[in-house]
Amino acid sequence: IIVGQDLVVLLVFRFLAKSFFGWQRLTHEMSLRWAFRYGSWRPTEEEWLKACASIQAEERHRVGQFCYKRDAKASLCGRLMLRKAASKILGIPYKDVSFDRSAADKPRLIYPGVPTSFSVNISHQGSFTI
């Protein structure tokens, strides 16, 4: 599936679905796969600030630590994709999506009632955030 010129779906999730009985593990995996060509994204200062305002303070700090702008863009795109995917898959309002880091420094969703088995992987390859 292609959504826009620079967004291709390529990001894999294992997730839990909410049923009438609470959160239940599904018997199968659902995949949501996105790739964004961040190399062709030329944000204005206003767009960059808006994108940074859409992530947590800790995430903004991590993005700001990169020496090269392309690395910061790749990281920022990954953070935005991660948050959007969690919101879309789990039906959590975007503003309520929050992550911390596991002992292995992997993103871990924090949301009441969602078990920690929600799994996601973000990667960067060439000019894509995957």
mmCIF file with all atom_site columns, C-alpha atoms in Angstrom, residues 6-123:
data_model
loop_
_atom_site.group_PDB
_atom_site.id
_atom_site.type_symbol
_atom_site.label_atom_id
_atom_site.label_alt_id
_atom_site.label_comp_id
_atom_site.label_asym_id
_atom_site.label_entity_id
_atom_site.label_seq_id
_atom_site.pdbx_PDB_ins_code
_atom_site.Cartn_x
_atom_site.Cartn_y
_atom_site.Cartn_z
_atom_site.occupancy
_atom_site.B_iso_or_equiv
_atom_site.pdbx_formal_charge
_atom_site.auth_seq_id
_atom_site.auth_comp_id
_atom_site.auth_asym_id
_atom_site.auth_atom_id
_atom_site.pdbx_PDB_model_num
ATOM 1   C CA . ASP A 1 6   ? 7.029   9.221   0.256  1.00 0.00 ? 6   ASP A CA 1
ATOM 2   C CA . LEU A 1 7   ? 5.121   6.916   2.606  1.00 0.00 ? 7   LEU A CA 1
ATOM 3   C CA . VAL A 1 8   ? 5.101   3.212   1.901  1.00 0.00 ? 8   VAL A CA 1
ATOM 4   C CA . VAL A 1 9   ? 3.791   0.776   4.466  1.00 0.00 ? 9   VAL A CA 1
ATOM 5   C CA . LEU A 1 10  ? 6.595   -1.419  5.973  1.00 0.00 ? 10  LEU A CA 1
ATOM 6   C CA . LEU A 1 11  ? 6.579   -1.367  9.863  1.00 0.00 ? 11  LEU A CA 1
ATOM 7   C CA . VAL A 1 12  ? 5.736   -4.601  11.743 1.00 0.00 ? 12  VAL A CA 1
ATOM 8   C CA . PHE A 1 13  ? 3.672   -4.793  14.923 1.00 0.00 ? 13  PHE A CA 1
ATOM 9   C CA . ARG A 1 14  ? 2.503   -7.496  17.236 1.00 0.00 ? 14  ARG A CA 1
ATOM 10  C CA . PHE A 1 15  ? -0.345  -6.169  19.232 1.00 0.00 ? 15  PHE A CA 1
ATOM 11  C CA . LEU A 1 16  ? -3.204  -6.766  21.578 1.00 0.00 ? 16  LEU A CA 1
ATOM 12  C CA . ALA A 1 17  ? -6.779  -5.942  20.670 1.00 0.00 ? 17  ALA A CA 1
ATOM 13  C CA . LYS A 1 18  ? -9.421  -4.624  23.009 1.00 0.00 ? 18  LYS A CA 1
ATOM 14  C CA . SER A 1 19  ? -12.500 -6.794  23.210 1.00 0.00 ? 19  SER A CA 1
ATOM 15  C CA . PHE A 1 20  ? -15.611 -6.568  25.345 1.00 0.00 ? 20  PHE A CA 1
ATOM 16  C CA . PHE A 1 21  ? -13.739 -8.631  27.920 1.00 0.00 ? 21  PHE A CA 1
ATOM 17  C CA . GLY A 1 22  ? -10.654 -6.420  28.124 1.00 0.00 ? 22  GLY A CA 1
ATOM 18  C CA . TRP A 1 23  ? -7.294  -6.737  26.389 1.00 0.00 ? 23  TRP A CA 1
ATOM 19  C CA . GLN A 1 24  ? -6.751  -10.134 24.823 1.00 0.00 ? 24  GLN A CA 1
ATOM 20  C CA . ARG A 1 25  ? -3.845  -11.551 22.886 1.00 0.00 ? 25  ARG A CA 1
ATOM 21  C CA . LEU A 1 26  ? -4.892  -12.253 19.340 1.00 0.00 ? 26  LEU A CA 1
ATOM 22  C CA . THR A 1 27  ? -4.279  -15.715 17.953 1.00 0.00 ? 27  THR A CA 1
ATOM 23  C CA . HIS A 1 28  ? -2.473  -14.181 14.986 1.00 0.00 ? 28  HIS A CA 1
ATOM 24  C CA . GLU A 1 29  ? -0.158  -11.284 14.354 1.00 0.00 ? 29  GLU A CA 1
ATOM 25  C CA . MET A 1 30  ? -1.296  -8.166  12.609 1.00 0.00 ? 30  MET A CA 1
ATOM 26  C CA . SER A 1 31  ? 1.280   -6.303  10.603 1.00 0.00 ? 31  SER A CA 1
ATOM 27  C CA . LEU A 1 32  ? 1.372   -2.641  9.847  1.00 0.00 ? 32  LEU A CA 1
ATOM 28  C CA . ARG A 1 33  ? 4.373   -1.812  7.736  1.00 0.00 ? 33  ARG A CA 1
ATOM 29  C CA . TRP A 1 34  ? 5.457   1.688   6.867  1.00 0.00 ? 34  TRP A CA 1
ATOM 30  C CA . ALA A 1 35  ? 8.512   3.192   5.244  1.00 0.00 ? 35  ALA A CA 1
ATOM 31  C CA . PHE A 1 36  ? 8.941   6.935   4.914  1.00 0.00 ? 36  PHE A CA 1
ATOM 32  C CA . ARG A 1 37  ? 11.485  8.485   2.571  1.00 0.00 ? 37  ARG A CA 1
ATOM 33  C CA . TYR A 1 38  ? 12.816  11.047  5.030  1.00 0.00 ? 38  TYR A CA 1
ATOM 34  C CA . GLY A 1 39  ? 15.671  11.910  2.670  1.00 0.00 ? 39  GLY A CA 1
ATOM 35  C CA . SER A 1 40  ? 13.247  13.762  0.402  1.00 0.00 ? 40  SER A CA 1
ATOM 36  C CA . TRP A 1 41  ? 11.423  15.488  3.282  1.00 0.00 ? 41  TRP A CA 1
ATOM 37  C CA . ARG A 1 42  ? 12.482  19.147  3.420  1.00 0.00 ? 42  ARG A CA 1
ATOM 38  C CA . PRO A 1 43  ? 10.571  20.516  6.416  1.00 0.00 ? 43  PRO A CA 1
ATOM 39  C CA . THR A 1 44  ? 10.221  24.211  6.963  1.00 0.00 ? 44  THR A CA 1
ATOM 40  C CA . GLU A 1 45  ? 11.175  25.475  10.406 1.00 0.00 ? 45  GLU A CA 1
ATOM 41  C CA . GLU A 1 46  ? 7.471   25.587  11.293 1.00 0.00 ? 46  GLU A CA 1
ATOM 42  C CA . GLU A 1 47  ? 6.934   21.975  10.148 1.00 0.00 ? 47  GLU A CA 1
ATOM 43  C CA . TRP A 1 48  ? 10.003  20.797  12.079 1.00 0.00 ? 48  TRP A CA 1
ATOM 44  C CA . LEU A 1 49  ? 8.830   22.520  15.268 1.00 0.00 ? 49  LEU A CA 1
ATOM 45  C CA . LYS A 1 50  ? 5.317   21.098  14.867 1.00 0.00 ? 50  LYS A CA 1
ATOM 46  C CA . ALA A 1 51  ? 6.711   17.581  14.362 1.00 0.00 ? 51  ALA A CA 1
ATOM 47  C CA . CYS A 1 52  ? 8.950   17.965  17.436 1.00 0.00 ? 52  CYS A CA 1
ATOM 48  C CA . ALA A 1 53  ? 6.005   19.221  19.480 1.00 0.00 ? 53  ALA A CA 1
ATOM 49  C CA . SER A 1 54  ? 4.145   16.008  18.575 1.00 0.00 ? 54  SER A CA 1
ATOM 50  C CA . ILE A 1 55  ? 6.575   13.769  20.484 1.00 0.00 ? 55  ILE A CA 1
ATOM 51  C CA . GLN A 1 56  ? 7.524   13.473  24.154 1.00 0.00 ? 56  GLN A CA 1
ATOM 52  C CA . ALA A 1 57  ? 10.189  15.697  25.722 1.00 0.00 ? 57  ALA A CA 1
ATOM 53  C CA . GLU A 1 58  ? 12.551  12.712  26.175 1.00 0.00 ? 58  GLU A CA 1
ATOM 54  C CA . GLU A 1 59  ? 12.155  11.873  22.473 1.00 0.00 ? 59  GLU A CA 1
ATOM 55  C CA . ARG A 1 60  ? 12.848  15.499  21.480 1.00 0.00 ? 60  ARG A CA 1
ATOM 56  C CA . HIS A 1 61  ? 15.998  15.410  23.576 1.00 0.00 ? 61  HIS A CA 1
ATOM 57  C CA . ARG A 1 62  ? 17.177  12.217  21.829 1.00 0.00 ? 62  ARG A CA 1
ATOM 58  C CA . VAL A 1 63  ? 16.464  13.712  18.394 1.00 0.00 ? 63  VAL A CA 1
ATOM 59  C CA . GLY A 1 64  ? 18.380  16.861  19.350 1.00 0.00 ? 64  GLY A CA 1
ATOM 60  C CA . GLN A 1 65  ? 21.493  14.864  20.281 1.00 0.00 ? 65  GLN A CA 1
ATOM 61  C CA . PHE A 1 66  ? 22.287  13.833  16.683 1.00 0.00 ? 66  PHE A CA 1
ATOM 62  C CA . CYS A 1 67  ? 25.213  15.583  14.987 1.00 0.00 ? 67  CYS A CA 1
ATOM 63  C CA . TYR A 1 68  ? 23.777  15.309  11.488 1.00 0.00 ? 68  TYR A CA 1
ATOM 64  C CA . LYS A 1 69  ? 20.413  16.667  10.391 1.00 0.00 ? 69  LYS A CA 1
ATOM 65  C CA . ARG A 1 70  ? 19.663  13.558  8.303  1.00 0.00 ? 70  ARG A CA 1
ATOM 66  C CA . ASP A 1 71  ? 20.044  11.373  11.414 1.00 0.00 ? 71  ASP A CA 1
ATOM 67  C CA . ALA A 1 72  ? 17.780  13.674  13.424 1.00 0.00 ? 72  ALA A CA 1
ATOM 68  C CA . LYS A 1 73  ? 15.175  13.552  10.624 1.00 0.00 ? 73  LYS A CA 1
ATOM 69  C CA . ALA A 1 74  ? 15.338  9.751   10.478 1.00 0.00 ? 74  ALA A CA 1
ATOM 70  C CA . SER A 1 75  ? 14.894  9.516   14.239 1.00 0.00 ? 75  SER A CA 1
ATOM 71  C CA . LEU A 1 76  ? 12.067  12.064  14.352 1.00 0.00 ? 76  LEU A CA 1
ATOM 72  C CA . CYS A 1 77  ? 10.217  10.261  11.547 1.00 0.00 ? 77  CYS A CA 1
ATOM 73  C CA . GLY A 1 78  ? 10.599  6.969   13.417 1.00 0.00 ? 78  GLY A CA 1
ATOM 74  C CA . ARG A 1 79  ? 9.177   8.479   16.606 1.00 0.00 ? 79  ARG A CA 1
ATOM 75  C CA . LEU A 1 80  ? 6.207   9.953   14.749 1.00 0.00 ? 80  LEU A CA 1
ATOM 76  C CA . MET A 1 81  ? 5.532   6.674   12.920 1.00 0.00 ? 81  MET A CA 1
ATOM 77  C CA . LEU A 1 82  ? 5.762   4.707   16.154 1.00 0.00 ? 82  LEU A CA 1
ATOM 78  C CA . ARG A 1 83  ? 3.254   6.942   17.922 1.00 0.00 ? 83  ARG A CA 1
ATOM 79  C CA . LYS A 1 84  ? 0.847   7.025   14.963 1.00 0.00 ? 84  LYS A CA 1
ATOM 80  C CA . ALA A 1 85  ? 0.941   3.243   14.560 1.00 0.00 ? 85  ALA A CA 1
ATOM 81  C CA . ALA A 1 86  ? 0.272   2.632   18.272 1.00 0.00 ? 86  ALA A CA 1
ATOM 82  C CA . SER A 1 87  ? -2.653  5.032   18.103 1.00 0.00 ? 87  SER A CA 1
ATOM 83  C CA . LYS A 1 88  ? -4.041  3.450   14.936 1.00 0.00 ? 88  LYS A CA 1
ATOM 84  C CA . ILE A 1 89  ? -3.637  -0.201  15.941 1.00 0.00 ? 89  ILE A CA 1
ATOM 85  C CA . LEU A 1 90  ? -4.745  0.074   19.555 1.00 0.00 ? 90  LEU A CA 1
ATOM 86  C CA . GLY A 1 91  ? -7.299  2.841   19.150 1.00 0.00 ? 91  GLY A CA 1
ATOM 87  C CA . ILE A 1 92  ? -5.494  5.046   21.667 1.00 0.00 ? 92  ILE A CA 1
ATOM 88  C CA . PRO A 1 93  ? -5.916  8.802   21.151 1.00 0.00 ? 93  PRO A CA 1
ATOM 89  C CA . TYR A 1 94  ? -2.647  10.114  19.661 1.00 0.00 ? 94  TYR A CA 1
ATOM 90  C CA . LYS A 1 95  ? -2.222  12.626  22.487 1.00 0.00 ? 95  LYS A CA 1
ATOM 91  C CA . ASP A 1 96  ? -2.343  9.762   25.036 1.00 0.00 ? 96  ASP A CA 1
ATOM 92  C CA . VAL A 1 97  ? 0.362   7.612   23.404 1.00 0.00 ? 97  VAL A CA 1
ATOM 93  C CA . SER A 1 98  ? 3.409   7.482   25.640 1.00 0.00 ? 98  SER A CA 1
ATOM 94  C CA . PHE A 1 99  ? 6.588   5.424   25.522 1.00 0.00 ? 99  PHE A CA 1
ATOM 95  C CA . ASP A 1 100 ? 9.476   4.742   27.823 1.00 0.00 ? 100 ASP A CA 1
ATOM 96  C CA . ARG A 1 101 ? 12.530  2.548   27.234 1.00 0.00 ? 101 ARG A CA 1
ATOM 97  C CA . SER A 1 102 ? 13.119  -1.078  28.178 1.00 0.00 ? 102 SER A CA 1
ATOM 98  C CA . ALA A 1 103 ? 16.369  -2.276  29.761 1.00 0.00 ? 103 ALA A CA 1
ATOM 99  C CA . ALA A 1 104 ? 17.472  -3.092  26.192 1.00 0.00 ? 104 ALA A CA 1
ATOM 100 C CA . ASP A 1 105 ? 16.725  0.556   25.187 1.00 0.00 ? 105 ASP A CA 1
ATOM 101 C CA . LYS A 1 106 ? 13.734  -0.465  23.039 1.00 0.00 ? 106 LYS A CA 1
ATOM 102 C CA . PRO A 1 107 ? 10.562  1.670   22.944 1.00 0.00 ? 107 PRO A CA 1
ATOM 103 C CA . ARG A 1 108 ? 7.892   0.359   25.331 1.00 0.00 ? 108 ARG A CA 1
ATOM 104 C CA . LEU A 1 109 ? 4.302   1.584   25.233 1.00 0.00 ? 109 LEU A CA 1
ATOM 105 C CA . ILE A 1 110 ? 2.870   2.901   28.492 1.00 0.00 ? 110 ILE A CA 1
ATOM 106 C CA . TYR A 1 111 ? -0.914  2.913   28.532 1.00 0.00 ? 111 TYR A CA 1
ATOM 107 C CA . PRO A 1 112 ? -3.297  1.696   31.234 1.00 0.00 ? 112 PRO A CA 1
ATOM 108 C CA . GLY A 1 113 ? -4.566  -1.788  30.476 1.00 0.00 ? 113 GLY A CA 1
ATOM 109 C CA . VAL A 1 114 ? -2.149  -2.515  27.642 1.00 0.00 ? 114 VAL A CA 1
ATOM 110 C CA . PRO A 1 115 ? 0.234   -5.334  28.574 1.00 0.00 ? 115 PRO A CA 1
ATOM 111 C CA . THR A 1 116 ? 3.922   -4.840  27.842 1.00 0.00 ? 116 THR A CA 1
ATOM 112 C CA . SER A 1 117 ? 3.847   -7.451  25.063 1.00 0.00 ? 117 SER A CA 1
ATOM 113 C CA . PHE A 1 118 ? 3.043   -4.777  22.456 1.00 0.00 ? 118 PHE A CA 1
ATOM 114 C CA . SER A 1 119 ? 6.039   -5.120  20.160 1.00 0.00 ? 119 SER A CA 1
ATOM 115 C CA . VAL A 1 120 ? 7.391   -2.781  17.512 1.00 0.00 ? 120 VAL A CA 1
ATOM 116 C CA . ASN A 1 121 ? 10.554  -2.292  15.522 1.00 0.00 ? 121 ASN A CA 1
ATOM 117 C CA . ILE A 1 122 ? 11.778  0.913   13.874 1.00 0.00 ? 122 ILE A CA 1
ATOM 118 C CA . SER A 1 123 ? 14.802  0.909   11.592 1.00 0.00 ? 123 SER A CA 1
#
